[in-house]
Coordinates of C-alpha atoms in Angstrom, one line a residue:
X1 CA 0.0 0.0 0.0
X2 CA 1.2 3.3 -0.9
X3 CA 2.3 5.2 2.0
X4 CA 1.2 8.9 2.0
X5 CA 2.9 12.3 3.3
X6 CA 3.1 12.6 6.5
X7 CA 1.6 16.4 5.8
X8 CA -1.1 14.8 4.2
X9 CA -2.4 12.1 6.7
X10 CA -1.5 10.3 10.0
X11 CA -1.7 7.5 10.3
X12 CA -2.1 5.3 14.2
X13 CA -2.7 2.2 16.0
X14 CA -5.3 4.7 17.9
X15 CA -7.0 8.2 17.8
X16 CA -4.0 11.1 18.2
X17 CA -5.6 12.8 21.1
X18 CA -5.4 9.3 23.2
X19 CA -1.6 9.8 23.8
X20 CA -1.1 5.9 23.1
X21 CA 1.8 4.7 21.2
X22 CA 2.3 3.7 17.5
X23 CA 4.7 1.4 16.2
X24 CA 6.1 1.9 20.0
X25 CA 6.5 5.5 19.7
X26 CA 4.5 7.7 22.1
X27 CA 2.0 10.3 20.7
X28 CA 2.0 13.5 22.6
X29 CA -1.5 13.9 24.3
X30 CA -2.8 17.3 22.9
X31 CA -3.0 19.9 26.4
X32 CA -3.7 23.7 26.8
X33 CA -6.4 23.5 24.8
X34 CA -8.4 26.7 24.9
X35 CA -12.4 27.4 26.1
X36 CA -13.1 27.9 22.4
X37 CA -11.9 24.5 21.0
X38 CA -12.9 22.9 24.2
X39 CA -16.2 24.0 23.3
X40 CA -15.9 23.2 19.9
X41 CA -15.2 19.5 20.6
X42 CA -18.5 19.4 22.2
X43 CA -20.4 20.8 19.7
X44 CA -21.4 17.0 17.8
X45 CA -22.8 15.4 20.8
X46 CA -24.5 18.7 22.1
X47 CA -26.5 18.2 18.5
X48 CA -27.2 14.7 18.7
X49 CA -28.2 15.4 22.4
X50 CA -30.4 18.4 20.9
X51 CA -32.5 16.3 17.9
X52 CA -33.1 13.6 20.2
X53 CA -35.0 16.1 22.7
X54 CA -36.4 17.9 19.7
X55 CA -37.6 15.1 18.6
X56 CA -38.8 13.3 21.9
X57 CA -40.5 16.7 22.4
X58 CA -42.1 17.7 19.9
X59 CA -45.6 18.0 19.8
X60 CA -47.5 15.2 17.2
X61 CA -48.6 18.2 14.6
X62 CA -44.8 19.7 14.3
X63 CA -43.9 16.1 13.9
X64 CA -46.5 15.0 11.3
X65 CA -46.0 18.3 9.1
X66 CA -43.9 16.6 6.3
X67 CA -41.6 19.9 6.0
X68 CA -40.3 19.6 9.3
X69 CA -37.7 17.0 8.6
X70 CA -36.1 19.1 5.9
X71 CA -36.7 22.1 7.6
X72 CA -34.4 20.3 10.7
X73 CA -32.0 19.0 8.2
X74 CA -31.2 21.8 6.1
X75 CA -31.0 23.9 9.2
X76 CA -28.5 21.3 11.2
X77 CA -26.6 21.4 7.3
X78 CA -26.5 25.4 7.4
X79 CA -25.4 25.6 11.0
X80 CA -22.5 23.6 10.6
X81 CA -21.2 25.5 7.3
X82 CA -21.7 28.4 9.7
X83 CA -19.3 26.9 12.3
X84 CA -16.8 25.9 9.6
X85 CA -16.1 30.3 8.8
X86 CA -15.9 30.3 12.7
X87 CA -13.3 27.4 13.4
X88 CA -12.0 26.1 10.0
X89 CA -9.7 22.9 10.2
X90 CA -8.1 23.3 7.1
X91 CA -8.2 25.8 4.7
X92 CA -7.3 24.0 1.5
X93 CA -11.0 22.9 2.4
X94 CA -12.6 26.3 2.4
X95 CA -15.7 26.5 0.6
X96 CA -16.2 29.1 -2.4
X97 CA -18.8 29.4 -4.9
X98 CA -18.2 26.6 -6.9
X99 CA -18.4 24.4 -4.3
X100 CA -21.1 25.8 -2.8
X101 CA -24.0 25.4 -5.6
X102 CA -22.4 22.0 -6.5
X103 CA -23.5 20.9 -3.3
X104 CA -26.4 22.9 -3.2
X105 CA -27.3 20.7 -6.4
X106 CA -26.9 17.5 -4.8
X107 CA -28.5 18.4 -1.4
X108 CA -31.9 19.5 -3.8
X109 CA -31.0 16.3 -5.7
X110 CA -31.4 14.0 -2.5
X111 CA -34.5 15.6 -0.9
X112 CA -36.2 15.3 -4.4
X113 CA -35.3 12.3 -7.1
X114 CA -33.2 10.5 -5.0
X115 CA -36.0 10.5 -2.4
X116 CA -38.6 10.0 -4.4
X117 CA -36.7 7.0 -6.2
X118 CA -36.2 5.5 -2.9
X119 CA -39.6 5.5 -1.7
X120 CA -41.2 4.8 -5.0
X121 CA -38.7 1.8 -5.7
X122 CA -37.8 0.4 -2.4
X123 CA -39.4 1.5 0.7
X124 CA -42.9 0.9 -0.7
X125 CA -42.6 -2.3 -2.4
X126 CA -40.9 -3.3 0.7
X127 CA -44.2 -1.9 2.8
X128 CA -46.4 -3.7 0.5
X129 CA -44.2 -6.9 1.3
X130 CA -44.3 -6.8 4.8
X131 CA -48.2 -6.1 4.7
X132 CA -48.8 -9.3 2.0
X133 CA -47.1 -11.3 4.2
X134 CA -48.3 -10.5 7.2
X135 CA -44.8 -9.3 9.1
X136 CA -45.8 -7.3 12.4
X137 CA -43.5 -5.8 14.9
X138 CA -46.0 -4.6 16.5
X139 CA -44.1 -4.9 19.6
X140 CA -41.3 -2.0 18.6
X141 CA -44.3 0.4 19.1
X142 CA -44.2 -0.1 22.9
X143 CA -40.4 0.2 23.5
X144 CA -39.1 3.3 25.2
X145 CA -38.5 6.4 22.7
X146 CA -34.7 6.3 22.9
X147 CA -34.7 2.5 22.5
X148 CA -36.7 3.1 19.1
X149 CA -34.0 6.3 18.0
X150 CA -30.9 3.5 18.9
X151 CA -33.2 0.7 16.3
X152 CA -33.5 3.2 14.2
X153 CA -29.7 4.2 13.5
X154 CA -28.6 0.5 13.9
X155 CA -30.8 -0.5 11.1
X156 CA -30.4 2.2 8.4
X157 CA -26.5 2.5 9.3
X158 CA -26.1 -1.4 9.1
X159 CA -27.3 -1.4 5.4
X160 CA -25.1 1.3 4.7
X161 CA -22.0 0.3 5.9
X162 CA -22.4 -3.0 3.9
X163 CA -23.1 -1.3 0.8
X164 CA -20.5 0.7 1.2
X165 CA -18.1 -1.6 2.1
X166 CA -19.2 -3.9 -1.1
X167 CA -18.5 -0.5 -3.2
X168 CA -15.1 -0.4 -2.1
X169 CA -14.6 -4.0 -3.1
X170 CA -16.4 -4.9 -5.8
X171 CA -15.3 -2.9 -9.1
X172 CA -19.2 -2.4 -10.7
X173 CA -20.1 -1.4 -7.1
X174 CA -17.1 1.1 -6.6
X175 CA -18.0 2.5 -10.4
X176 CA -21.0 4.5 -8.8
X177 CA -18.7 5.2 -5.7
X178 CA -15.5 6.8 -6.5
X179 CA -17.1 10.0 -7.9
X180 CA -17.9 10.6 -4.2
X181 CA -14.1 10.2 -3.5
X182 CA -12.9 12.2 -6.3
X183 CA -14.1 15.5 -4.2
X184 CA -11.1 17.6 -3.0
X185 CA -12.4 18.7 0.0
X186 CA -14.4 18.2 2.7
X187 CA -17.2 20.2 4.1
X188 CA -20.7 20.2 6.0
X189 CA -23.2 19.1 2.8
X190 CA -20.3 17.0 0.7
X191 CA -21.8 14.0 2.6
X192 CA -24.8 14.6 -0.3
X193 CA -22.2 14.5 -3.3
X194 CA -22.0 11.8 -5.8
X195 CA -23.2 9.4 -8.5
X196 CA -26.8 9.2 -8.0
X197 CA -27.0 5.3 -8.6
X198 CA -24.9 5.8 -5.9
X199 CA -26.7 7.9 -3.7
X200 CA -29.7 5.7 -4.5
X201 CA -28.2 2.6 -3.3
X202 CA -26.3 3.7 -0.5
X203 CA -30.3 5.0 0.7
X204 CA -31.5 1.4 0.9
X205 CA -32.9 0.3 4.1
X206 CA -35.4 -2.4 5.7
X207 CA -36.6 -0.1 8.0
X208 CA -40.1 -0.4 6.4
X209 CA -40.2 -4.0 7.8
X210 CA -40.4 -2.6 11.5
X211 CA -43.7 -0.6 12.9
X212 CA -41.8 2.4 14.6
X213 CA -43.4 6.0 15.6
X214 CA -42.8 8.5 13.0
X215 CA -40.8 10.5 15.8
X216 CA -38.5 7.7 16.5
X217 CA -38.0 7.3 12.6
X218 CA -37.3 11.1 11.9
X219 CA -35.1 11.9 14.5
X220 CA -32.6 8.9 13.7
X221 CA -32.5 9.9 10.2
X222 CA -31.4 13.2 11.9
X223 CA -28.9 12.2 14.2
X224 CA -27.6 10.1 11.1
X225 CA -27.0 13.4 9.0
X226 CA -26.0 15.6 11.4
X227 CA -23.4 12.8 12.6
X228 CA -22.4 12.3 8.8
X229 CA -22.4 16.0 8.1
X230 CA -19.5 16.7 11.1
X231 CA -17.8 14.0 9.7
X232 CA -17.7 15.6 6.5
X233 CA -17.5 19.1 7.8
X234 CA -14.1 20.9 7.6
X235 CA -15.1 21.9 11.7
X236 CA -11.9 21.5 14.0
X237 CA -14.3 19.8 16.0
X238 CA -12.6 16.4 17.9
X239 CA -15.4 15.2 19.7
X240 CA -14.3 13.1 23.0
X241 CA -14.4 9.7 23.7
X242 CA -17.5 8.6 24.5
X243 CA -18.8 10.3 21.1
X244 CA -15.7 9.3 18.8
X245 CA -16.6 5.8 19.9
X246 CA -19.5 4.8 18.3
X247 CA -19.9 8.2 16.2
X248 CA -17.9 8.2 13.3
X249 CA -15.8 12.2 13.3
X250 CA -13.8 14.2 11.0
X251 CA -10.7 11.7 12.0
X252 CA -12.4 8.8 11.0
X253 CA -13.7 9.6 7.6
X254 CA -10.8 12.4 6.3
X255 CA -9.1 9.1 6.4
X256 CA -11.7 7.1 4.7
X257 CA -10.8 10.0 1.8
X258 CA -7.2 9.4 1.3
X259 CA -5.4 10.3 -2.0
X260 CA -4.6 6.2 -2.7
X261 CA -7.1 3.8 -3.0
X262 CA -6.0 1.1 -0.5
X263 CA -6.2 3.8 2.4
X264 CA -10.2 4.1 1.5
X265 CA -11.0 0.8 2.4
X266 CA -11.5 1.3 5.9
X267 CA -13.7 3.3 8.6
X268 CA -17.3 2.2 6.2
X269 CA -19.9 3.8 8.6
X270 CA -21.3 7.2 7.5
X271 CA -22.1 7.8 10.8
X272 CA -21.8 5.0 13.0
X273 CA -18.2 3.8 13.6
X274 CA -18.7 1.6 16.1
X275 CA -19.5 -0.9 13.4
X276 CA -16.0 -0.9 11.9
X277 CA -14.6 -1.3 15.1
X278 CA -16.6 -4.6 15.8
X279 CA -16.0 -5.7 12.0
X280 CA -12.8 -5.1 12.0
X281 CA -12.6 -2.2 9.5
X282 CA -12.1 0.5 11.7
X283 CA -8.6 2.7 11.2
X284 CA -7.5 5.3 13.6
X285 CA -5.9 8.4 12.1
X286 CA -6.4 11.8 10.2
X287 CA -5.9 13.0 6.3
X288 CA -6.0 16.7 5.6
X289 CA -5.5 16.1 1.8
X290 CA -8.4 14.1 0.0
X291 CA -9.4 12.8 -3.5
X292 CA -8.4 10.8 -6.2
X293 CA -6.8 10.6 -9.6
X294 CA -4.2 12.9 -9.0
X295 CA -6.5 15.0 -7.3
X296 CA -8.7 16.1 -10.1
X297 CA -12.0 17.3 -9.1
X298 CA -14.8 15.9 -11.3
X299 CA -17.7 18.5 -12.6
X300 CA -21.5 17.3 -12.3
X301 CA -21.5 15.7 -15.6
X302 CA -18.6 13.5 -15.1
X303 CA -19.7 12.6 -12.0
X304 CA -22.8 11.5 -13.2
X305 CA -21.1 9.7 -16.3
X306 CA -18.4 8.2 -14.0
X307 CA -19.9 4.1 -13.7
X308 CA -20.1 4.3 -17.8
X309 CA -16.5 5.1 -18.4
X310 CA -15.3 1.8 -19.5
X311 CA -18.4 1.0 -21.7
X312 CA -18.0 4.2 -23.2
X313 CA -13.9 3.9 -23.5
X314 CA -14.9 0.2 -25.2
X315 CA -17.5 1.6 -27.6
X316 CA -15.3 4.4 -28.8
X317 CA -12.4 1.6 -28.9
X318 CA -14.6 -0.2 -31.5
X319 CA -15.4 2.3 -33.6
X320 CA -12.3 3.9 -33.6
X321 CA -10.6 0.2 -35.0
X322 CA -13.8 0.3 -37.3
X323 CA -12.9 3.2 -38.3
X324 CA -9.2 1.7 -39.4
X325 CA -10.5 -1.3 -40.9
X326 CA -12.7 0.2 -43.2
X327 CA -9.7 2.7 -44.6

C-alpha cells in the first residue's frame, strides 16, 4: 500500500488525542487547549443530544407536518457550514462558490429524485411486502422512545455500511462510488455528493419492515446526517471519547478520503463507527488532503457519467478500429 505524506495524513494504532503509542513511539496527548476548541469539541454530541430532545418533544402536529424533517435537516446542514467560517480545520477545504452550488445541487437532488426513487422503488414495495405477508412488529411500538431512535440508526446505518463496504470491493459497485471520492475537499453538505446510482443505493434500508413511531424514525435519520455532516464538515471539531466511539468524526472519515485507494478501504460507517470497530474495519488516524486521480476534481456531468466510463472507452475503442479497418 502506498504510503502517504506525513503532511497529508497520520496515520495510528489509535485516535492522536489518546496519547497511546504507534509502532512503539509515544503520541503527545494534545493539552492547553483553549475554552473555544474545548467548546468546539463538544459541539457534535450537544446536536445529537439536541435532535433527540427535539424530537422526543415535539408535539404530534410539528412532527406529522412533512416539511419539518427538511426544515431540521437543512437547518442542522447550514449551521454547521456556519461553524466551519468560525473554526476552519483546514483551509485547502474552504468553501467558495463553486463548491457551494455544487453541493447545493446534490442536497436538492437528494431531498427530491433521489428521495422520491427511494420511496417509490424500495421502501414501498418493501411496505407492500411486509403487509402481504403478514410481518408485524408490533411490539417496537411499545419500547421506550430512545430505544426506538438506537433501532433506528442501527438499522439504516447497518445497510449502509455494507453497501458501502461492497463498493469499495467490488469494481461495478465502486463505479457508482468513487465520484464521491474524487471531491477535494471536505465540508458540511459534501456527505450529499455523488453518483446518484450511488446515492440511490447507499439509501437502501429495511426499516419499512419494523412498525416504529414517525418520531423515533425522523429523529434517527437526523442524528444520522447531522453525525455524517460533522464527519464531512471541515469543523476542527474532535469530539471526546464517549462520542468518537461509536460516532464516526472528522478523524475517522478524512481518512476514509485518502489520495490512494487502498487507504479508503477502511472506517465504512457514514455515521456509525462503532460498526467498523466490531467488523474489523475501523482505522485510527487523520488525512488533511483528499481525493483521487491525481486529485482532479470531477464536474456534475462527469460525476454523473463516471460508472459508464469503460463502456464508453470500449464503444469508442470499436469504432475507432472500425474506423481503421474500413480505410
Amino acid at each position: 500500500m502506498e504510503q502517504l505524506p506525513i503532511s497529508c495524513t497520520v496515520l495510528s494504532g489509535v485516535d492522536p488525542q489518546d496519547g497511546a503509542s504507534h509502532n512503539g513511539h509515544s503520541l503527545p496527548r494534545r493539552t492547553g487547549k483553549s475554552v473555544k476548541q474545548t467548546l468546539f469539541d463538544l459541539i457534535p454530541a450537544v446536536y445529537v443530544l439536541a435532535i433527540v430532545a427535539f424530537w422526543g418533544l415535539a408535539p404530534k402536529g410539528l412532527i406529522e407536518a412533512p416539511w419539518t424533517l427538511i426544515a431540521v435537516a437543512s437547518l442542522i446542514t447550514l449551521s454547521v457550514l456556519g461553524l466551519e467560517r468560525i473554526n476552519e480545520r483546514h483551509a485547502g477545504w474552504r468553501m467558495n462558490r463553486r463548491e457551494f452550488f455544487t453541493d447545493l445541487f446534490y442536497v436538492v437532488l437528494g431531498a427530491t429524485a433521489i428521495a422520491w426513487a427511494s420511496t417509490t422503488l424500495a421502501e414501498e414495495p418493501l411496505k407492500a411486502l411486509k403487509a402481504s405477508i403478514g410481518i408485524s412488529t408490533e411490539w417496537a411500538m411499545h419500547l421506550p422512545f430512545l430505544v426506538q431512535v438506537a433501532m433506528v440508526i442501527f438499522i439504516i446505518e447497518f445497510g449502509q455500511y455494507w453497501m458501502h463496504r461492497l463498493m469499495h470491493n467490488f469494481t461495478p459497485f465502486w463505479l457508482t462510488h468513487a465520484p464521491h471520492h474524487h471531491i477535494t475537499q471536505l465540508n458540511a453538505a459534501k456527505g450529499y455528493v455523488g453518483n446518484p446510482i450511488e446515492l440511490f443505493l447507499i439509501s437502501l434500508s429495511v426499516l419499512a419492515l419494523f412498525d416504529l413511531p414517525l418520531a423515533a424514525v425522523f429523529c434517527g435519520i437526523n442524528v444520522l446526517g447531522a453525525v455524517s455532516t460533522f464527519a464531512h464538515a471541515n469543523v476542527r471539531a474532535d469530539p471526546p471519547g464517549f462520542y468518537s466511539l461509536i460516532f464516526t468524526t472528522i478523524r475517522h472519515h478524512s481518512l476514509h478520503h485518502s489520495t490512494d485507494y487502498e487507504s479508503t478501504r477502511c472506517n465504512y460507517a457514514n455515521s456509525l463507527i462503532l460498526l467498523d470497530r466490531l467488523f474489523g474495519t475501523y482505522r485510527a488516524g487523520e488525512a488533511s488532503v483528499v481525493g483521487q486521480d491525481d486529485l482532479r476534481r470531477l464536474s456534475i456531468r462527469e460525476q454523473f457519467l463516471f460508472p459508464f466510463q469503460p463502456a464508453i472507452a470500449a464503444w469508442k475503442g470499436k469504432r475507432a478500429g472500425n474506423s481503421a479497418t474500413a480505410n
